[in-house]
Coordinates of C-alpha atoms in Angstrom, one line a residue:
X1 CA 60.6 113.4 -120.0
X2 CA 59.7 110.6 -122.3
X3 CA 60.0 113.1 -125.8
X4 CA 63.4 114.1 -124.4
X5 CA 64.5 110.4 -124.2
X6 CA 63.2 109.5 -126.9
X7 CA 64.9 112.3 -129.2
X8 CA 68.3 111.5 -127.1
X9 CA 67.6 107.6 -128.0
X10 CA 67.7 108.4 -132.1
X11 CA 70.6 110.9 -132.0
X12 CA 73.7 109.7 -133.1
X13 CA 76.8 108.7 -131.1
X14 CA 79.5 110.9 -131.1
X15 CA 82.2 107.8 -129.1
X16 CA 83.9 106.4 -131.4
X17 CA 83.2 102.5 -131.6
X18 CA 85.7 99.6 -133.0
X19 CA 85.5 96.7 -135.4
X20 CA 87.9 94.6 -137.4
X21 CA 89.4 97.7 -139.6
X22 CA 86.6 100.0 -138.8
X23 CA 88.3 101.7 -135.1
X24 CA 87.4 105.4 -135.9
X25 CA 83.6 104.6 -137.6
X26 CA 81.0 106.2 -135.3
X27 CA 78.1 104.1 -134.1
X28 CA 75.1 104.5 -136.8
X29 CA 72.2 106.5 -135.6
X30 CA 69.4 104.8 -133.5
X31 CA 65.9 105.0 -135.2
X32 CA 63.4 104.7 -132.9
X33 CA 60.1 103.0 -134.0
X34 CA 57.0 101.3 -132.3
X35 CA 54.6 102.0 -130.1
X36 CA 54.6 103.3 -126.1
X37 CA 52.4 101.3 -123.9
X38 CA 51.9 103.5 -120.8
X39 CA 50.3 102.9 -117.3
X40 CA 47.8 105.8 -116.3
X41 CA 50.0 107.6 -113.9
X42 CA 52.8 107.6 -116.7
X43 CA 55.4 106.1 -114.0
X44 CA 55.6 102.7 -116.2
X45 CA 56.4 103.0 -120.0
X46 CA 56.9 99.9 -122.6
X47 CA 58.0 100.7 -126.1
X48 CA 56.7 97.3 -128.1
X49 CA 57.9 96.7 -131.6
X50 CA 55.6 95.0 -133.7
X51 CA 58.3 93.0 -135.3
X52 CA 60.1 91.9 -132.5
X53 CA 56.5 90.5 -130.5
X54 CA 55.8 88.4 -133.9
X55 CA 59.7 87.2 -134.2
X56 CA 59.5 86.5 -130.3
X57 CA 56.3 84.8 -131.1
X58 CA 57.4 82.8 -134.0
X59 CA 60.5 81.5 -131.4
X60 CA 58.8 80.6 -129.0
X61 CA 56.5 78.3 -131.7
X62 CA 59.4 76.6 -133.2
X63 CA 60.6 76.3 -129.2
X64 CA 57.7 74.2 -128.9
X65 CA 57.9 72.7 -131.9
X66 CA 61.5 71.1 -131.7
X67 CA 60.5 70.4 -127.7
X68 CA 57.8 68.0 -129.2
X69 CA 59.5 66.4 -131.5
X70 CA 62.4 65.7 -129.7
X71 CA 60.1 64.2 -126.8
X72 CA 58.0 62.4 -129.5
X73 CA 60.7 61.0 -131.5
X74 CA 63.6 58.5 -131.3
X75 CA 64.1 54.6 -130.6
X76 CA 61.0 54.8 -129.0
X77 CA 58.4 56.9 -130.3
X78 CA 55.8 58.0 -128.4
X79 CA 52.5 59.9 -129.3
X80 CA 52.0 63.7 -127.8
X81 CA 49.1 62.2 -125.3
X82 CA 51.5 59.7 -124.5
X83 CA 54.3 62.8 -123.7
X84 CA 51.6 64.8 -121.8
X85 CA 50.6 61.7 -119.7
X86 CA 54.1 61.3 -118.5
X87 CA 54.8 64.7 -117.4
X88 CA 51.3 65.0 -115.7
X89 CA 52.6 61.8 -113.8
X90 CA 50.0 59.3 -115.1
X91 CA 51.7 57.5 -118.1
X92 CA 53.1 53.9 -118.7
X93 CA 55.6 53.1 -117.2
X94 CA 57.8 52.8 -119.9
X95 CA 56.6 56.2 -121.3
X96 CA 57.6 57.5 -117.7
X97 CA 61.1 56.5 -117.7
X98 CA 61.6 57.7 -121.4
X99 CA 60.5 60.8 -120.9
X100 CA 61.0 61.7 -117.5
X101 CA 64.3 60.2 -117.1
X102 CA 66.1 60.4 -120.9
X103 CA 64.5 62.7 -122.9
X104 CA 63.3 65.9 -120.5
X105 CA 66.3 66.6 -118.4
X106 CA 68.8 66.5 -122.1
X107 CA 66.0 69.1 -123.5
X108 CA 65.6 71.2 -120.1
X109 CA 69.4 71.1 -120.1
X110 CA 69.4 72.2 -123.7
X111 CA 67.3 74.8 -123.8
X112 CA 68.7 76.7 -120.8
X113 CA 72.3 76.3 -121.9
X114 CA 71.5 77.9 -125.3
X115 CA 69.7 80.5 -123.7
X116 CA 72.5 81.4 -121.0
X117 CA 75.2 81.1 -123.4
X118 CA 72.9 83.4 -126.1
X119 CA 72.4 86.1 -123.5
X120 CA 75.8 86.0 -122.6
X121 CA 76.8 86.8 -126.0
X122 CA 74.6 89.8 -126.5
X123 CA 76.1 91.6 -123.4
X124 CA 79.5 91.1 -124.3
X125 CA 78.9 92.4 -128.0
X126 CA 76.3 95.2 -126.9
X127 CA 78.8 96.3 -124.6
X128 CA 82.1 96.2 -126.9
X129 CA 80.3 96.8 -130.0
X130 CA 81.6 94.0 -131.9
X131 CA 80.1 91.1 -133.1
X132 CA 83.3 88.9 -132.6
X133 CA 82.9 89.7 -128.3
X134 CA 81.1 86.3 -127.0
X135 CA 82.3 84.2 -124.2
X136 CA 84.2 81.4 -126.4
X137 CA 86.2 83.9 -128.5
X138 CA 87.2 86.2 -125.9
X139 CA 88.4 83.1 -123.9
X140 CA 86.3 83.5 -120.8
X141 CA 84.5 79.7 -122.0
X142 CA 88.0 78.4 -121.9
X143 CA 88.5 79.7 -117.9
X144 CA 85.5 78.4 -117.0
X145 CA 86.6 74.8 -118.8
X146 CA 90.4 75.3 -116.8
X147 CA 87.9 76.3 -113.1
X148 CA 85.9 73.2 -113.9
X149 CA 89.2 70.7 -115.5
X150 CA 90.7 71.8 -111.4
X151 CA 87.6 70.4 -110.0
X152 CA 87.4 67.2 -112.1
X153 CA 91.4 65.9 -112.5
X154 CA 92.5 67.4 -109.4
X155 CA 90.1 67.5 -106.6
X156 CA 87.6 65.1 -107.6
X157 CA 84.6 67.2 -106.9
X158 CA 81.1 67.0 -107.4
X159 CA 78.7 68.9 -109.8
X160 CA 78.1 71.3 -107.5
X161 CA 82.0 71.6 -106.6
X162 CA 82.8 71.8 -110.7
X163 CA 80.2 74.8 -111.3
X164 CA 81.8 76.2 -108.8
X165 CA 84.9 75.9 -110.3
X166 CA 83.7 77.0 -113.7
X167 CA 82.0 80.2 -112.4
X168 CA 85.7 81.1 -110.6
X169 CA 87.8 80.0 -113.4
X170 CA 85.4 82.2 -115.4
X171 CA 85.8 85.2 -113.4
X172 CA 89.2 85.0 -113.0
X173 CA 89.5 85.2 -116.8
X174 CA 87.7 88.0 -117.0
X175 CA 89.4 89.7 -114.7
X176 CA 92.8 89.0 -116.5
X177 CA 91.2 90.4 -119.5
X178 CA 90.7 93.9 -117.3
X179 CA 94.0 93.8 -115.9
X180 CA 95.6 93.8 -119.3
X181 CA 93.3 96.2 -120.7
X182 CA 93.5 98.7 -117.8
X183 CA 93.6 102.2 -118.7
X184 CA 93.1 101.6 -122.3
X185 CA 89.1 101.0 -122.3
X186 CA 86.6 98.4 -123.1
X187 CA 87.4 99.0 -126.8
X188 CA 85.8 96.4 -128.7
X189 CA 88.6 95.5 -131.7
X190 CA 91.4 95.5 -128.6
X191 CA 89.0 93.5 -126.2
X192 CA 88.7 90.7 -128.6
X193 CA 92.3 90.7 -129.4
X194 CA 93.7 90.4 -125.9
X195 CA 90.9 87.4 -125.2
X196 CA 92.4 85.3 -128.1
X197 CA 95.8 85.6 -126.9
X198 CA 94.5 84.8 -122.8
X199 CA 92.3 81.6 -125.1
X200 CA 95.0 80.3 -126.6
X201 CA 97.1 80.2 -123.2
X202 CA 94.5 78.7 -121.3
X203 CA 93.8 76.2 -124.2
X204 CA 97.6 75.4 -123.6
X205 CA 96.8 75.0 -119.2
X206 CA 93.8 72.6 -120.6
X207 CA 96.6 70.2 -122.0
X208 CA 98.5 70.4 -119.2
X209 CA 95.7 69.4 -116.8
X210 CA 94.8 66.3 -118.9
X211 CA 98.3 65.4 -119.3
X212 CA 98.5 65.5 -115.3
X213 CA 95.4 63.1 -115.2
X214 CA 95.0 59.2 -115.4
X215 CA 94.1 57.1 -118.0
X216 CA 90.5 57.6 -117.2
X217 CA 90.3 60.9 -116.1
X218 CA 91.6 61.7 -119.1
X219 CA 89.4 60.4 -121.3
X220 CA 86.7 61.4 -119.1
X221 CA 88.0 65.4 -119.1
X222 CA 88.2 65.3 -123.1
X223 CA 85.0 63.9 -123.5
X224 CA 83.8 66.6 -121.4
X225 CA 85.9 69.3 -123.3
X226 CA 83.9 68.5 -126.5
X227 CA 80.9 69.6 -125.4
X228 CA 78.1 67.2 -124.9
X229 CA 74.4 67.1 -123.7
X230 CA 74.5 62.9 -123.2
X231 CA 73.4 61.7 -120.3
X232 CA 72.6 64.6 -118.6
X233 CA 70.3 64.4 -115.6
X234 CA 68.0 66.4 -113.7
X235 CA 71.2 67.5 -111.5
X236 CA 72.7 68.8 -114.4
X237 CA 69.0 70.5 -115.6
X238 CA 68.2 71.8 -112.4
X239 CA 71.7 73.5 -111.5
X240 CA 71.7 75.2 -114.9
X241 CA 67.9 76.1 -114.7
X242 CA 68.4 77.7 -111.2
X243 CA 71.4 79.9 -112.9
X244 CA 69.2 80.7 -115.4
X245 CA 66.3 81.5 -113.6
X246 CA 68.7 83.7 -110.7
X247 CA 70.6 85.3 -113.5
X248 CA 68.3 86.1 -116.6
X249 CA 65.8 88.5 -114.9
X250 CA 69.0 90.4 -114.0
X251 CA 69.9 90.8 -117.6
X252 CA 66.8 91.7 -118.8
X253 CA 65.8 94.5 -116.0
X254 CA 69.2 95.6 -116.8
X255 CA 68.9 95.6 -120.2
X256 CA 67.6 99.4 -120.9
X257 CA 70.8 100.5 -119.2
X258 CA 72.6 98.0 -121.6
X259 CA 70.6 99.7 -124.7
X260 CA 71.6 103.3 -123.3
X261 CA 75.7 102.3 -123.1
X262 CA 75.5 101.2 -126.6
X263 CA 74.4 104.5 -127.1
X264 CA 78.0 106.1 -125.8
X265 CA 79.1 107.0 -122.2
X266 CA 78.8 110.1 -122.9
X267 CA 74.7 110.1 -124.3
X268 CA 74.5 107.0 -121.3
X269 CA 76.1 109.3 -118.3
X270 CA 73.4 112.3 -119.4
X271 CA 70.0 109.9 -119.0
X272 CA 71.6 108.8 -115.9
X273 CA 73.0 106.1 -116.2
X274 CA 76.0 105.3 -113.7
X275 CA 78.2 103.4 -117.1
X276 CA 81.0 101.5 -115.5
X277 CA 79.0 99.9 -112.7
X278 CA 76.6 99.1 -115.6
X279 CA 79.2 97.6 -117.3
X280 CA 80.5 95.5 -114.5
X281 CA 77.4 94.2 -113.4
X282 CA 76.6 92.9 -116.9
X283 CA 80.4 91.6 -117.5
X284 CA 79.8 89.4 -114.3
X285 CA 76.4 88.3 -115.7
X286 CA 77.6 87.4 -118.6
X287 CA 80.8 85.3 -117.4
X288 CA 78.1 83.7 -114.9
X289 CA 76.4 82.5 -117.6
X290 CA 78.5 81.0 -119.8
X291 CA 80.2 79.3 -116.8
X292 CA 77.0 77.6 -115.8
X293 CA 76.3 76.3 -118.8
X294 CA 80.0 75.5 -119.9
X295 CA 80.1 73.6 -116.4
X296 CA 77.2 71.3 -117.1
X297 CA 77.7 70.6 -120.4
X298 CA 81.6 71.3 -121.6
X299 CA 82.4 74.5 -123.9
X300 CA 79.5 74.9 -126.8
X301 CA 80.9 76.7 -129.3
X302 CA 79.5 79.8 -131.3
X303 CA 75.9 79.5 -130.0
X304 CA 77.1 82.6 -127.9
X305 CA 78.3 84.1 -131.0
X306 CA 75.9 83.3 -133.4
X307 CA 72.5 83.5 -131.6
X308 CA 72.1 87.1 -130.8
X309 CA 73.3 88.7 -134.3
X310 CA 70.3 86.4 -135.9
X311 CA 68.1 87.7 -133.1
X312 CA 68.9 90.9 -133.8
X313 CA 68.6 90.4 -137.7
X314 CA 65.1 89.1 -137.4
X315 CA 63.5 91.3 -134.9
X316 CA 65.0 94.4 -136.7
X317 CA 66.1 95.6 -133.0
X318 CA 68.2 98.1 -132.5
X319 CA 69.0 97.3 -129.1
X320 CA 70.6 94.3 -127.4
X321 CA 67.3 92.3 -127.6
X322 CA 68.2 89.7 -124.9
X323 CA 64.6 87.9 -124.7
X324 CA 64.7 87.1 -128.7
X325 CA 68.2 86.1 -128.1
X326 CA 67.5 83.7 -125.2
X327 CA 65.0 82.0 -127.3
X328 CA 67.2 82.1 -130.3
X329 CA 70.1 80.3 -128.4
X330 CA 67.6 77.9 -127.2
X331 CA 66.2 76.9 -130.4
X332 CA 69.7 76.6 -131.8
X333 CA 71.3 74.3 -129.5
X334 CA 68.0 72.0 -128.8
X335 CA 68.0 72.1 -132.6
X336 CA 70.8 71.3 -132.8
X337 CA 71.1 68.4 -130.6
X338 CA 68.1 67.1 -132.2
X339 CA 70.0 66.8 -135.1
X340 CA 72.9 64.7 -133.7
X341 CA 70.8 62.6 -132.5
X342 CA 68.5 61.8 -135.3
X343 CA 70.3 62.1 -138.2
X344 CA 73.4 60.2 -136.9
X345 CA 72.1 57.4 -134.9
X346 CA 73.6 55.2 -133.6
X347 CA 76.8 56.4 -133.3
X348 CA 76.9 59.4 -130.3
X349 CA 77.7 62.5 -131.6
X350 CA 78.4 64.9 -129.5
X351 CA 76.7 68.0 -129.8
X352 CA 79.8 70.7 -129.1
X353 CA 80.8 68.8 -133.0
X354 CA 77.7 70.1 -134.4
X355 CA 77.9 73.7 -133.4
X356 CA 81.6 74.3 -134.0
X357 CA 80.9 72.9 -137.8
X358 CA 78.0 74.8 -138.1
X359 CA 79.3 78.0 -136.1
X360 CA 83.0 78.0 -137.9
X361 CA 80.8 78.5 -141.7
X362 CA 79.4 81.4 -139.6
X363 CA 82.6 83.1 -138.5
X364 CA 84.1 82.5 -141.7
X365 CA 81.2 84.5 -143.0
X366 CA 81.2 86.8 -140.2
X367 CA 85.1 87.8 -141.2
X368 CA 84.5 88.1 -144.5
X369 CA 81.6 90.0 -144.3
X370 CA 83.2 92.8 -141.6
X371 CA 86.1 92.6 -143.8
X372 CA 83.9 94.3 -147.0
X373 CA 82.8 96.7 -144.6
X374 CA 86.1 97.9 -143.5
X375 CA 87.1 98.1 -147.5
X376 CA 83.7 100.1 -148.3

């Protein structure tokens, strides 16, 4: 059974896929590489690339690494036995408050935003086969922020009450994107399309709702709109981290359904695999997670984007690699706010600034780049 799989898994795809320009250009064919770690009775089987474990390995290094510095550095700086003492409960206590209560619920909140939003992107582009499907360009970021805007200028709710807002404002997004698409396919090119038209009017419903607010609320609901990881608290750390935690292990046991649907329905259907409620179940994943995180900290742009093709590019994967991508999502947005806060002290930058800058280069790139391929 496994040499059957494995010759299905590097045959090409005979459904067609869609890009910017490229509808009618078949998915390349899958090379399959690495080795097969097996249990003795054969049930269990583990295909582990050596290049993705030392990419995974080298994340999860500079994961540490930005983690320390960002706990070490700053107004006050504080040594690593100084960092370790506090989160064992035993430092000063000024080290206590600095760490405890400023500096580790901003980098718990970091890193699981990047990593929801990051995974989030890699199920939407393995699924459409595009690299322009993520969460902020399709527009589902923007229902969450319209779910969440309800909450905050209307009913005055709690964190709890705006995630909950976010995950429905998210959902119903998606589902508008399904209505208009019905009968027509997830096609990736069309998909995209129809999500920055359903962006742009929800962008439109954002300016109403702030319009509709008070002075404060206003200001308040911008703020939030640009994306920030300031003062965030352990609330804000632990509701995102219990997303994570709930939602994650979904994505990654489903993952090797995800790899087989990139494949084609047609190659996915054969090994078994029941393709549309694959493809539901991970659509609601994904919108989960990038309403979580845009609920806790506003929209983050391109992180969703970004983070997974880079993953992908340095592990060599040919599959959706979702773990590589988590930790690449996390490294780029804790980066990321380690650089807003270091490099432009004093003044408050949010973070949302620094990703959009950084993440519009990329898209310009991204464009120009699909747009040789389409030519060649």
């Amino acid at each position: 059974m496994t040499a059957v799989r494995e010759a299905k898994a590097s045959a090409p795809d005979p459904t067609p896929r869609e890009g910017p320009g490229a509808a009618t250009v078949p998915h390349p064919p899958r090379v399959v590489t690495g080795r097969v770690v097996r249990t003795r009775s054969g049930s269990v089987s583990l295909r582990v690339q050596g290049r993705t474990v030392a990419a995974t390995a080298a994340l999860l290094a500079a994961l540490l690494l930005v983690a320390g510095i960002t706990l070490t550095t700053g107004d006050f700086d504080l040594s690593v036995g100084e960092v370790v003492q506090a989160l064992t409960g035993n430092g000063s206590g000024i080290a206590d408050f600095v760490v405890n209560t400023l500096r580790m619920p901003r980098l718990v909140t970091a890193l699981c935003v990047g990593a929801a939003l990051a995974v989030s992107g890699a199920i939407l582009q393995s699924i459409t086969g595009n690299p322009l499907g993520s969460p902020d360009i399709i527009g589902f970021t923007n229902g969450s922020a319209v779910g969440a805007l309800v909450v905050i200028v209307l009913l005055h709710g709690s964190m709890t009450e705006i995630a909950l807002g976010a995950l429905v404002g998210g959902l119903a997004t998606a589902l508008a994107v399904h209505l208009l698409m019905i009968g027509r396919g997830v096609q990736g090119f069309r998909l995209v399309v129809v999500g920055i038209g359903v962006s742009a009017l929800l962008l439109a419903v954002n300016s109403y709702l702030i319009t509709r607010a008070t002075f404060q609320e206003a200001l308040e609901a911008q703020s939030w709109l640009i994306g920030s990881l300031g003062n965030r608290l352990w609330i804000h750390a632990q509701a995102i981290g219990i997303a994570v935690a709930v939602l994650l292990p979904l994505a990654f046991f489903l993952s090797r359904r995800l790899s087989m649907v990139e494949m084609g329905d047609t190659t996915a259907m054969a090994l078994g695999v029941d393709v549309p409620r694959t493809r539901t179940l991970l659509l609601v994943i994904s919108v989960a997670l990038a309403a979580f995180a845009t609920a806790v900290t506003g929209p983050i742009w391109f992180v969703a984007l970004a983070a997974p093709q880079v993953a992908r590019k340095i592990t060599g994967s040919s599959g959706p690699a979702l773990l590589p991508s988590a930790l690449m999502g996390a490294v780029m947005l804790a980066l990321s706010d380690l650089a807003v806060q270091r490099l432009f002290a004093p003044a408050l930058l949010p973070v949302g600034t620094a990703t959009g800058c950084v993440g519009g280069l990329y898209l310009i790139w991204l464009l120009v780049t699909e747009s040789r391929k389409s030519r060649a």
